[in-house]
Amino acid sequence: MNMSTQAEPSVTAVIVAAGNGRRMGGAAKPFLPLCGRPVLAYVLDAFAHCPLVTEIVVVTRPNEMAEAGKIGRAYKKFAGVVPGGSTRQLSVRAGLERASGDYLAIHDGARPLVSLACIERAIRAAFVCGAAAAAVKVKDTIKVTDDWGYVMQTPERARLWAVQTPQVFKKALLLRAFAAAEAVDADYTDDCQLVEAIGGRVRLVEGDYANLKITTPEDMDAAAALLRKKGTQA
Ligand SMILES: Nc1ccn([C@@H]2O[C@H](COP(=O)(O)OP(=O)(O)OP(=O)(O)O)[C@@H](O)[C@H]2O)c(=O)n1
Ligand SMILES: C[C@](O)(CO)[C@H](O)COP(=O)(O)O
């Protein structure tokens, strides 16, 4: 009997942290202190502890690369910092250029509460399907309006998900998706849309309501409360 086991594919975590934090009043969110540590440190900690992750690349604004490097060097698998672009998609592109993995796990530097289990679920699903993302079921009823605010549609809630990160892709698939998007100047707010646009299927896996994206000032209070709760449960 052949007992040989196949090696797992390599996975680069690309942490995009090059945003301008406009909705946070211009603050650099990944560097804001959260319960005594920068937001980015929680993200790096989570990915460094995931056995499926081979290396971690961080993308920041050029003037924050040194600070990110200082934080990053404390974590195993840290492979360096690259300068991002003017949109999230361009920042992901910059990270992709540096990534050596067979798969890319793209994560927002502004989502410090991501759990190890969530990272693993998304990566394992991508190993099977090629493309996978963490998501949670929408709790509210969602309305679609016209330009004047009048309701046009109420989609069936049971089919609605709020997508989060990590979003994980086979590198070859993501490269093809980027080439197609760049050919028509498309710019998307999440990475799944790149793959959807070329007809690729993306599998959603269970995310976590606590995996919030720090976007506006009140999110810092919510993240701190969730972290304290996590601490008391550990
Ligand atoms: N040009 C950009 C824009 C966004 N991001 C990153 O993408 C994630 C999600 O973006 P968002 O929360 O919208 O961050 P900002 O762009 O900073 O926020 P805002 O839209 O309020 O300016 C963040 O980790 C952010 O740093 C990035 O790397 N490069
Ligand atoms: C990728 C993302 O975090 C999924 O929820 C989100 O789309 C980022 O978008 P933003 O407009 O940059 O907040």
mmCIF file of C-alpha atoms and ligand atoms in Angstrom:
data_model
loop_
_atom_site.group_PDB
_atom_site.id
_atom_site.type_symbol
_atom_site.label_atom_id
_atom_site.label_comp_id
_atom_site.label_asym_id
_atom_site.label_seq_id
_atom_site.Cartn_x
_atom_site.Cartn_y
_atom_site.Cartn_z
ATOM 1 C CA MET A 1 0.000 0.000 0.000
ATOM 2 C CA ASN A 2 1.284 3.481 -0.870
ATOM 3 C CA MET A 3 1.385 5.454 2.384
ATOM 4 C CA SER A 4 2.804 8.647 0.864
ATOM 5 C CA THR A 5 0.932 11.819 1.848
ATOM 6 C CA GLN A 6 0.615 14.780 -0.490
ATOM 7 C CA ALA A 7 2.067 18.044 0.828
ATOM 8 C CA GLU A 8 -0.491 20.820 1.466
ATOM 9 C CA PRO A 9 -0.322 23.737 -1.008
ATOM 10 C CA SER A 10 1.511 26.844 0.199
ATOM 11 C CA VAL A 11 -0.612 29.830 1.246
ATOM 12 C CA THR A 12 0.396 33.501 1.331
ATOM 13 C CA ALA A 13 -1.699 35.698 3.595
ATOM 14 C CA VAL A 14 -1.949 39.161 2.013
ATOM 15 C CA ILE A 15 -2.965 41.709 4.632
ATOM 16 C CA VAL A 16 -4.247 44.865 2.956
ATOM 17 C CA ALA A 17 -3.665 47.844 5.227
ATOM 18 C CA ALA A 18 -3.092 50.709 2.780
ATOM 19 C CA GLY A 19 -6.450 52.472 3.095
ATOM 20 C CA ASN A 20 -6.972 56.135 3.935
ATOM 21 C CA GLY A 21 -9.488 55.608 6.753
ATOM 22 C CA ARG A 22 -11.713 58.420 5.475
ATOM 23 C CA ARG A 23 -14.747 57.144 7.414
ATOM 24 C CA MET A 24 -12.521 57.077 10.517
ATOM 25 C CA GLY A 25 -11.701 60.772 10.078
ATOM 26 C CA GLY A 26 -8.473 60.020 8.186
ATOM 27 C CA ALA A 27 -6.892 57.774 10.850
ATOM 28 C CA ALA A 28 -4.618 54.927 9.751
ATOM 29 C CA LYS A 29 -6.860 52.175 11.147
ATOM 30 C CA PRO A 30 -4.349 49.275 11.125
ATOM 31 C CA PHE A 31 -2.065 51.285 13.424
ATOM 32 C CA LEU A 32 -4.652 52.510 15.917
ATOM 33 C CA PRO A 33 -4.143 51.149 19.450
ATOM 34 C CA LEU A 34 -6.763 48.587 20.446
ATOM 35 C CA CYS A 35 -6.601 47.328 24.059
ATOM 36 C CA GLY A 36 -2.892 48.178 24.104
ATOM 37 C CA ARG A 37 -1.748 46.780 20.731
ATOM 38 C CA PRO A 38 -2.031 48.095 17.161
ATOM 39 C CA VAL A 39 -4.991 46.706 15.210
ATOM 40 C CA LEU A 40 -2.544 45.161 12.709
ATOM 41 C CA ALA A 41 -0.838 43.122 15.454
ATOM 42 C CA TYR A 42 -4.039 41.130 16.125
ATOM 43 C CA VAL A 43 -4.345 40.308 12.434
ATOM 44 C CA LEU A 44 -0.720 39.166 12.156
ATOM 45 C CA ASP A 45 -1.064 37.103 15.320
ATOM 46 C CA ALA A 46 -4.076 35.219 13.935
ATOM 47 C CA PHE A 47 -2.446 34.408 10.575
ATOM 48 C CA ALA A 48 0.936 33.558 12.141
ATOM 49 C CA HIS A 49 -0.826 30.943 14.299
ATOM 50 C CA CYS A 50 -2.604 29.289 11.377
ATOM 51 C CA PRO A 51 -0.668 26.157 10.370
ATOM 52 C CA LEU A 52 -2.026 26.375 6.811
ATOM 53 C CA VAL A 53 -0.425 29.801 6.237
ATOM 54 C CA THR A 54 3.108 29.695 4.854
ATOM 55 C CA GLU A 55 4.009 33.405 4.668
ATOM 56 C CA ILE A 56 2.480 36.784 5.426
ATOM 57 C CA VAL A 57 2.793 39.880 3.220
ATOM 58 C CA VAL A 58 1.525 43.243 4.470
ATOM 59 C CA VAL A 59 0.455 46.072 2.148
ATOM 60 C CA THR A 60 0.507 49.639 3.500
ATOM 61 C CA ARG A 61 0.768 53.226 2.346
ATOM 62 C CA PRO A 62 4.416 54.059 1.514
ATOM 63 C CA ASN A 63 4.847 56.260 4.595
ATOM 64 C CA GLU A 64 3.662 53.470 6.923
ATOM 65 C CA MET A 65 5.872 50.665 5.601
ATOM 66 C CA ALA A 66 8.539 51.129 8.283
ATOM 67 C CA GLU A 67 5.988 51.059 11.100
ATOM 68 C CA ALA A 68 4.323 47.953 9.647
ATOM 69 C CA GLY A 69 7.737 46.281 9.314
ATOM 70 C CA LYS A 70 8.459 46.955 12.963
ATOM 71 C CA ILE A 71 5.172 45.360 14.004
ATOM 72 C CA GLY A 72 5.475 42.525 11.478
ATOM 73 C CA ARG A 73 8.963 41.365 12.435
ATOM 74 C CA ALA A 74 7.609 40.153 15.790
ATOM 75 C CA TYR A 75 5.555 37.485 13.998
ATOM 76 C CA LYS A 76 6.751 34.269 12.426
ATOM 77 C CA LYS A 77 6.127 33.841 8.673
ATOM 78 C CA PHE A 78 6.294 37.629 8.146
ATOM 79 C CA ALA A 79 7.737 38.091 4.628
ATOM 80 C CA GLY A 80 7.738 41.881 4.283
ATOM 81 C CA VAL A 81 5.771 45.013 3.479
ATOM 82 C CA VAL A 82 4.909 46.353 0.028
ATOM 83 C CA PRO A 83 3.408 49.731 -0.947
ATOM 84 C CA GLY A 84 -0.290 49.669 -1.804
ATOM 85 C CA GLY A 85 -2.331 51.570 -4.364
ATOM 86 C CA SER A 86 -5.106 54.133 -4.498
ATOM 87 C CA THR A 87 -7.874 51.484 -4.345
ATOM 88 C CA ARG A 88 -8.210 48.284 -2.323
ATOM 89 C CA GLN A 89 -8.002 46.254 -5.532
ATOM 90 C CA LEU A 90 -4.679 47.886 -6.457
ATOM 91 C CA SER A 91 -3.370 47.132 -2.978
ATOM 92 C CA VAL A 92 -4.335 43.471 -3.347
ATOM 93 C CA ARG A 93 -2.560 43.495 -6.719
ATOM 94 C CA ALA A 94 0.610 44.807 -5.075
ATOM 95 C CA GLY A 95 0.476 42.030 -2.462
ATOM 96 C CA LEU A 96 -0.110 39.422 -5.152
ATOM 97 C CA GLU A 97 3.105 40.495 -6.909
ATOM 98 C CA ARG A 98 5.105 39.667 -3.769
ATOM 99 C CA ALA A 99 3.268 36.430 -2.849
ATOM 100 C CA SER A 100 5.035 33.128 -3.449
ATOM 101 C CA GLY A 101 2.194 30.823 -2.324
ATOM 102 C CA ASP A 102 0.029 28.541 -4.478
ATOM 103 C CA TYR A 103 -2.985 30.165 -2.785
ATOM 104 C CA LEU A 104 -3.635 33.692 -1.520
ATOM 105 C CA ALA A 105 -5.625 34.417 1.634
ATOM 106 C CA ILE A 106 -6.540 38.095 1.358
ATOM 107 C CA HIS A 107 -7.535 39.796 4.593
ATOM 108 C CA ASP A 108 -8.374 43.356 5.607
ATOM 109 C CA GLY A 109 -5.850 44.858 8.004
ATOM 110 C CA ALA A 110 -8.875 46.474 9.622
ATOM 111 C CA ARG A 111 -10.440 43.154 10.751
ATOM 112 C CA PRO A 112 -8.511 42.370 13.948
ATOM 113 C CA LEU A 113 -11.025 39.889 15.393
ATOM 114 C CA VAL A 114 -10.665 37.181 12.784
ATOM 115 C CA SER A 115 -10.497 33.734 14.379
ATOM 116 C CA LEU A 116 -8.160 30.893 13.554
ATOM 117 C CA ALA A 117 -11.169 28.653 12.822
ATOM 118 C CA CYS A 118 -12.526 31.153 10.291
ATOM 119 C CA ILE A 119 -9.161 31.433 8.514
ATOM 120 C CA GLU A 120 -8.858 27.649 8.340
ATOM 121 C CA ARG A 121 -12.419 27.174 7.023
ATOM 122 C CA ALA A 122 -11.836 29.647 4.194
ATOM 123 C CA ILE A 123 -8.457 28.163 3.227
ATOM 124 C CA ARG A 124 -9.694 24.555 3.330
ATOM 125 C CA ALA A 125 -12.709 25.447 1.162
ATOM 126 C CA ALA A 126 -10.446 27.190 -1.367
ATOM 127 C CA PHE A 127 -8.244 24.068 -1.546
ATOM 128 C CA VAL A 128 -11.384 22.227 -2.722
ATOM 129 C CA CYS A 129 -13.164 24.917 -4.808
ATOM 130 C CA GLY A 130 -10.385 27.302 -5.897
ATOM 131 C CA ALA A 131 -12.146 30.341 -4.424
ATOM 132 C CA ALA A 132 -13.769 30.789 -1.014
ATOM 133 C CA ALA A 133 -14.692 33.581 1.366
ATOM 134 C CA ALA A 134 -15.912 33.996 4.919
ATOM 135 C CA ALA A 135 -19.430 35.405 5.184
ATOM 136 C CA VAL A 136 -22.294 35.760 7.628
ATOM 137 C CA LYS A 137 -26.034 35.639 7.030
ATOM 138 C CA VAL A 138 -27.598 39.074 6.899
ATOM 139 C CA LYS A 139 -29.734 39.731 9.986
ATOM 140 C CA ASP A 140 -31.766 42.688 8.697
ATOM 141 C CA THR A 141 -34.207 42.754 5.815
ATOM 142 C CA ILE A 142 -32.456 44.413 2.879
ATOM 143 C CA LYS A 143 -34.124 46.836 0.453
ATOM 144 C CA VAL A 144 -32.943 47.889 -3.004
ATOM 145 C CA THR A 145 -33.986 51.446 -3.944
ATOM 146 C CA ASP A 146 -34.029 53.678 -6.966
ATOM 147 C CA ASP A 147 -31.973 56.885 -7.091
ATOM 148 C CA TRP A 148 -34.677 58.737 -5.115
ATOM 149 C CA GLY A 149 -34.820 56.288 -2.186
ATOM 150 C CA TYR A 150 -37.994 54.460 -3.241
ATOM 151 C CA VAL A 151 -37.976 50.720 -2.663
ATOM 152 C CA MET A 152 -37.723 48.687 -5.834
ATOM 153 C CA GLN A 153 -36.997 45.230 -4.448
ATOM 154 C CA THR A 154 -36.767 43.255 -1.220
ATOM 155 C CA PRO A 155 -34.462 40.300 -1.903
ATOM 156 C CA GLU A 156 -35.193 37.057 -0.045
ATOM 157 C CA ARG A 157 -33.168 37.343 3.160
ATOM 158 C CA ALA A 158 -32.391 33.631 3.354
ATOM 159 C CA ARG A 159 -30.110 34.040 0.335
ATOM 160 C CA LEU A 160 -28.281 37.157 1.508
ATOM 161 C CA TRP A 161 -24.826 37.085 3.051
ATOM 162 C CA ALA A 162 -22.495 39.841 4.213
ATOM 163 C CA VAL A 163 -19.092 38.911 2.902
ATOM 164 C CA GLN A 164 -16.019 39.324 5.074
ATOM 165 C CA THR A 165 -12.377 38.440 4.755
ATOM 166 C CA PRO A 166 -10.376 36.220 4.510
ATOM 167 C CA GLN A 167 -11.112 35.623 0.838
ATOM 168 C CA VAL A 168 -8.934 32.826 -0.483
ATOM 169 C CA PHE A 169 -8.034 31.993 -4.087
ATOM 170 C CA LYS A 170 -5.846 29.724 -6.090
ATOM 171 C CA LYS A 171 -3.150 32.093 -7.328
ATOM 172 C CA ALA A 172 -3.465 31.109 -11.003
ATOM 173 C CA LEU A 173 -7.219 31.815 -10.886
ATOM 174 C CA LEU A 174 -6.720 35.214 -9.228
ATOM 175 C CA LEU A 175 -4.086 36.192 -11.787
ATOM 176 C CA ARG A 176 -6.522 35.400 -14.616
ATOM 177 C CA ALA A 177 -9.275 37.349 -12.858
ATOM 178 C CA PHE A 178 -7.018 40.387 -12.393
ATOM 179 C CA ALA A 179 -6.000 40.337 -16.057
ATOM 180 C CA ALA A 180 -9.670 40.350 -17.099
ATOM 181 C CA ALA A 181 -10.594 43.174 -14.681
ATOM 182 C CA GLU A 182 -7.637 45.287 -15.743
ATOM 183 C CA ALA A 183 -8.522 44.833 -19.427
ATOM 184 C CA VAL A 184 -11.857 46.610 -18.825
ATOM 185 C CA ASP A 185 -10.715 48.958 -16.014
ATOM 186 C CA ALA A 186 -13.016 47.315 -13.477
ATOM 187 C CA ASP A 187 -12.464 48.125 -9.819
ATOM 188 C CA TYR A 188 -14.258 46.018 -7.216
ATOM 189 C CA THR A 189 -14.740 46.459 -3.480
ATOM 190 C CA ASP A 190 -14.018 42.810 -2.710
ATOM 191 C CA ASP A 191 -11.863 40.122 -4.260
ATOM 192 C CA CYS A 192 -14.623 37.596 -4.948
ATOM 193 C CA GLN A 193 -16.065 39.933 -7.584
ATOM 194 C CA LEU A 194 -12.869 39.575 -9.628
ATOM 195 C CA VAL A 195 -13.489 35.840 -9.894
ATOM 196 C CA GLU A 196 -17.263 36.181 -10.293
ATOM 197 C CA ALA A 197 -16.647 38.488 -13.276
ATOM 198 C CA ILE A 198 -14.860 35.726 -15.182
ATOM 199 C CA GLY A 199 -17.611 33.222 -14.393
ATOM 200 C CA GLY A 200 -15.724 31.584 -11.527
ATOM 201 C CA ARG A 201 -17.616 29.996 -8.656
ATOM 202 C CA VAL A 202 -16.888 31.264 -5.162
ATOM 203 C CA ARG A 203 -17.811 29.158 -2.135
ATOM 204 C CA LEU A 204 -18.960 31.034 0.983
ATOM 205 C CA VAL A 205 -18.027 29.534 4.334
ATOM 206 C CA GLU A 206 -19.186 30.428 7.823
ATOM 207 C CA GLY A 207 -17.599 33.676 8.969
ATOM 208 C CA ASP A 208 -18.114 35.272 12.321
ATOM 209 C CA TYR A 209 -20.275 38.239 13.368
ATOM 210 C CA ALA A 210 -17.378 39.273 15.625
ATOM 211 C CA ASN A 211 -15.072 39.524 12.582
ATOM 212 C CA LEU A 212 -16.089 43.139 12.089
ATOM 213 C CA LYS A 213 -14.273 45.598 9.863
ATOM 214 C CA ILE A 214 -13.192 48.697 11.736
ATOM 215 C CA THR A 215 -14.685 51.393 9.534
ATOM 216 C CA THR A 216 -16.107 54.203 11.711
ATOM 217 C CA PRO A 217 -15.066 55.395 15.224
ATOM 218 C CA GLU A 218 -17.764 53.415 17.080
ATOM 219 C CA ASP A 219 -16.322 50.188 15.613
ATOM 220 C CA MET A 220 -13.244 50.676 17.837
ATOM 221 C CA ASP A 221 -15.444 50.511 20.946
ATOM 222 C CA ALA A 222 -17.250 47.450 19.609
ATOM 223 C CA ALA A 223 -13.938 45.733 18.780
ATOM 224 C CA ALA A 224 -12.534 46.517 22.245
ATOM 225 C CA ALA A 225 -15.649 45.094 23.921
ATOM 226 C CA LEU A 226 -15.458 41.929 21.806
ATOM 227 C CA LEU A 227 -11.751 41.528 22.576
ATOM 228 C CA ARG A 228 -12.377 41.873 26.314
ATOM 229 C CA LYS A 229 -15.142 39.255 26.059
ATOM 230 C CA LYS A 230 -12.768 36.941 24.158
ATOM 231 C CA GLY A 231 -10.147 37.475 26.881
ATOM 232 C CA THR A 232 -12.508 36.509 29.654
ATOM 233 C CA GLN A 233 -13.564 33.394 27.738
ATOM 234 C CA ALA A 234 -10.012 32.197 27.011
HETATM 235 N N1 LIG B 1 -6.326 51.738 -1.291
HETATM 236 C C1 LIG B 1 -6.640 50.880 -0.330
HETATM 237 C C2 LIG B 1 -7.922 50.905 0.291
HETATM 238 C C3 LIG B 1 -8.204 50.020 1.311
HETATM 239 N N2 LIG B 1 -7.250 49.129 1.712
HETATM 240 C C4 LIG B 1 -7.507 48.247 2.842
HETATM 241 O O1 LIG B 1 -8.678 47.501 2.629
HETATM 242 C C5 LIG B 1 -9.332 47.233 3.851
HETATM 243 C C6 LIG B 1 -10.799 47.563 3.775
HETATM 244 O O2 LIG B 1 -10.973 48.909 3.387
HETATM 245 P P1 LIG B 1 -11.739 50.029 4.225
HETATM 246 O O3 LIG B 1 -12.212 49.548 5.513
HETATM 247 O O4 LIG B 1 -12.706 50.658 3.335
HETATM 248 O O5 LIG B 1 -10.519 50.991 4.583
HETATM 249 P P2 LIG B 1 -10.195 52.439 4.116
HETATM 250 O O6 LIG B 1 -10.105 52.480 2.633
HETATM 251 O O7 LIG B 1 -9.026 52.826 4.922
HETATM 252 O O8 LIG B 1 -11.483 53.242 4.637
HETATM 253 P P3 LIG B 1 -12.284 54.427 3.939
HETATM 254 O O9 LIG B 1 -13.037 53.803 2.783
HETATM 255 O O10 LIG B 1 -13.186 54.916 5.034
HETATM 256 O O11 LIG B 1 -11.288 55.465 3.503
HETATM 257 C C7 LIG B 1 -8.610 48.042 4.936
HETATM 258 O O12 LIG B 1 -7.835 47.158 5.718
HETATM 259 C C8 LIG B 1 -7.768 49.005 4.150
HETATM 260 O O13 LIG B 1 -6.539 49.363 4.782
HETATM 261 C C9 LIG B 1 -6.001 49.098 1.086
HETATM 262 O O14 LIG B 1 -5.153 48.285 1.452
HETATM 263 N N3 LIG B 1 -5.732 49.966 0.066
HETATM 264 C C1 LIG B 2 -13.566 43.136 1.328
HETATM 265 C C2 LIG B 2 -14.596 43.637 2.295
HETATM 266 O O1 LIG B 2 -14.057 43.764 3.581
HETATM 267 C C3 LIG B 2 -15.713 42.627 2.379
HETATM 268 O O2 LIG B 2 -16.631 43.001 3.352
HETATM 269 C C4 LIG B 2 -15.174 44.958 1.880
HETATM 270 O O3 LIG B 2 -15.842 44.833 0.666
HETATM 271 C C5 LIG B 2 -14.154 46.058 1.818
HETATM 272 O O4 LIG B 2 -14.806 47.179 1.242
HETATM 273 P P1 LIG B 2 -14.558 48.650 1.650
HETATM 274 O O5 LIG B 2 -15.441 49.446 0.769
HETATM 275 O O6 LIG B 2 -13.119 48.865 1.365
HETATM 276 O O7 LIG B 2 -14.959 48.768 3.049
#
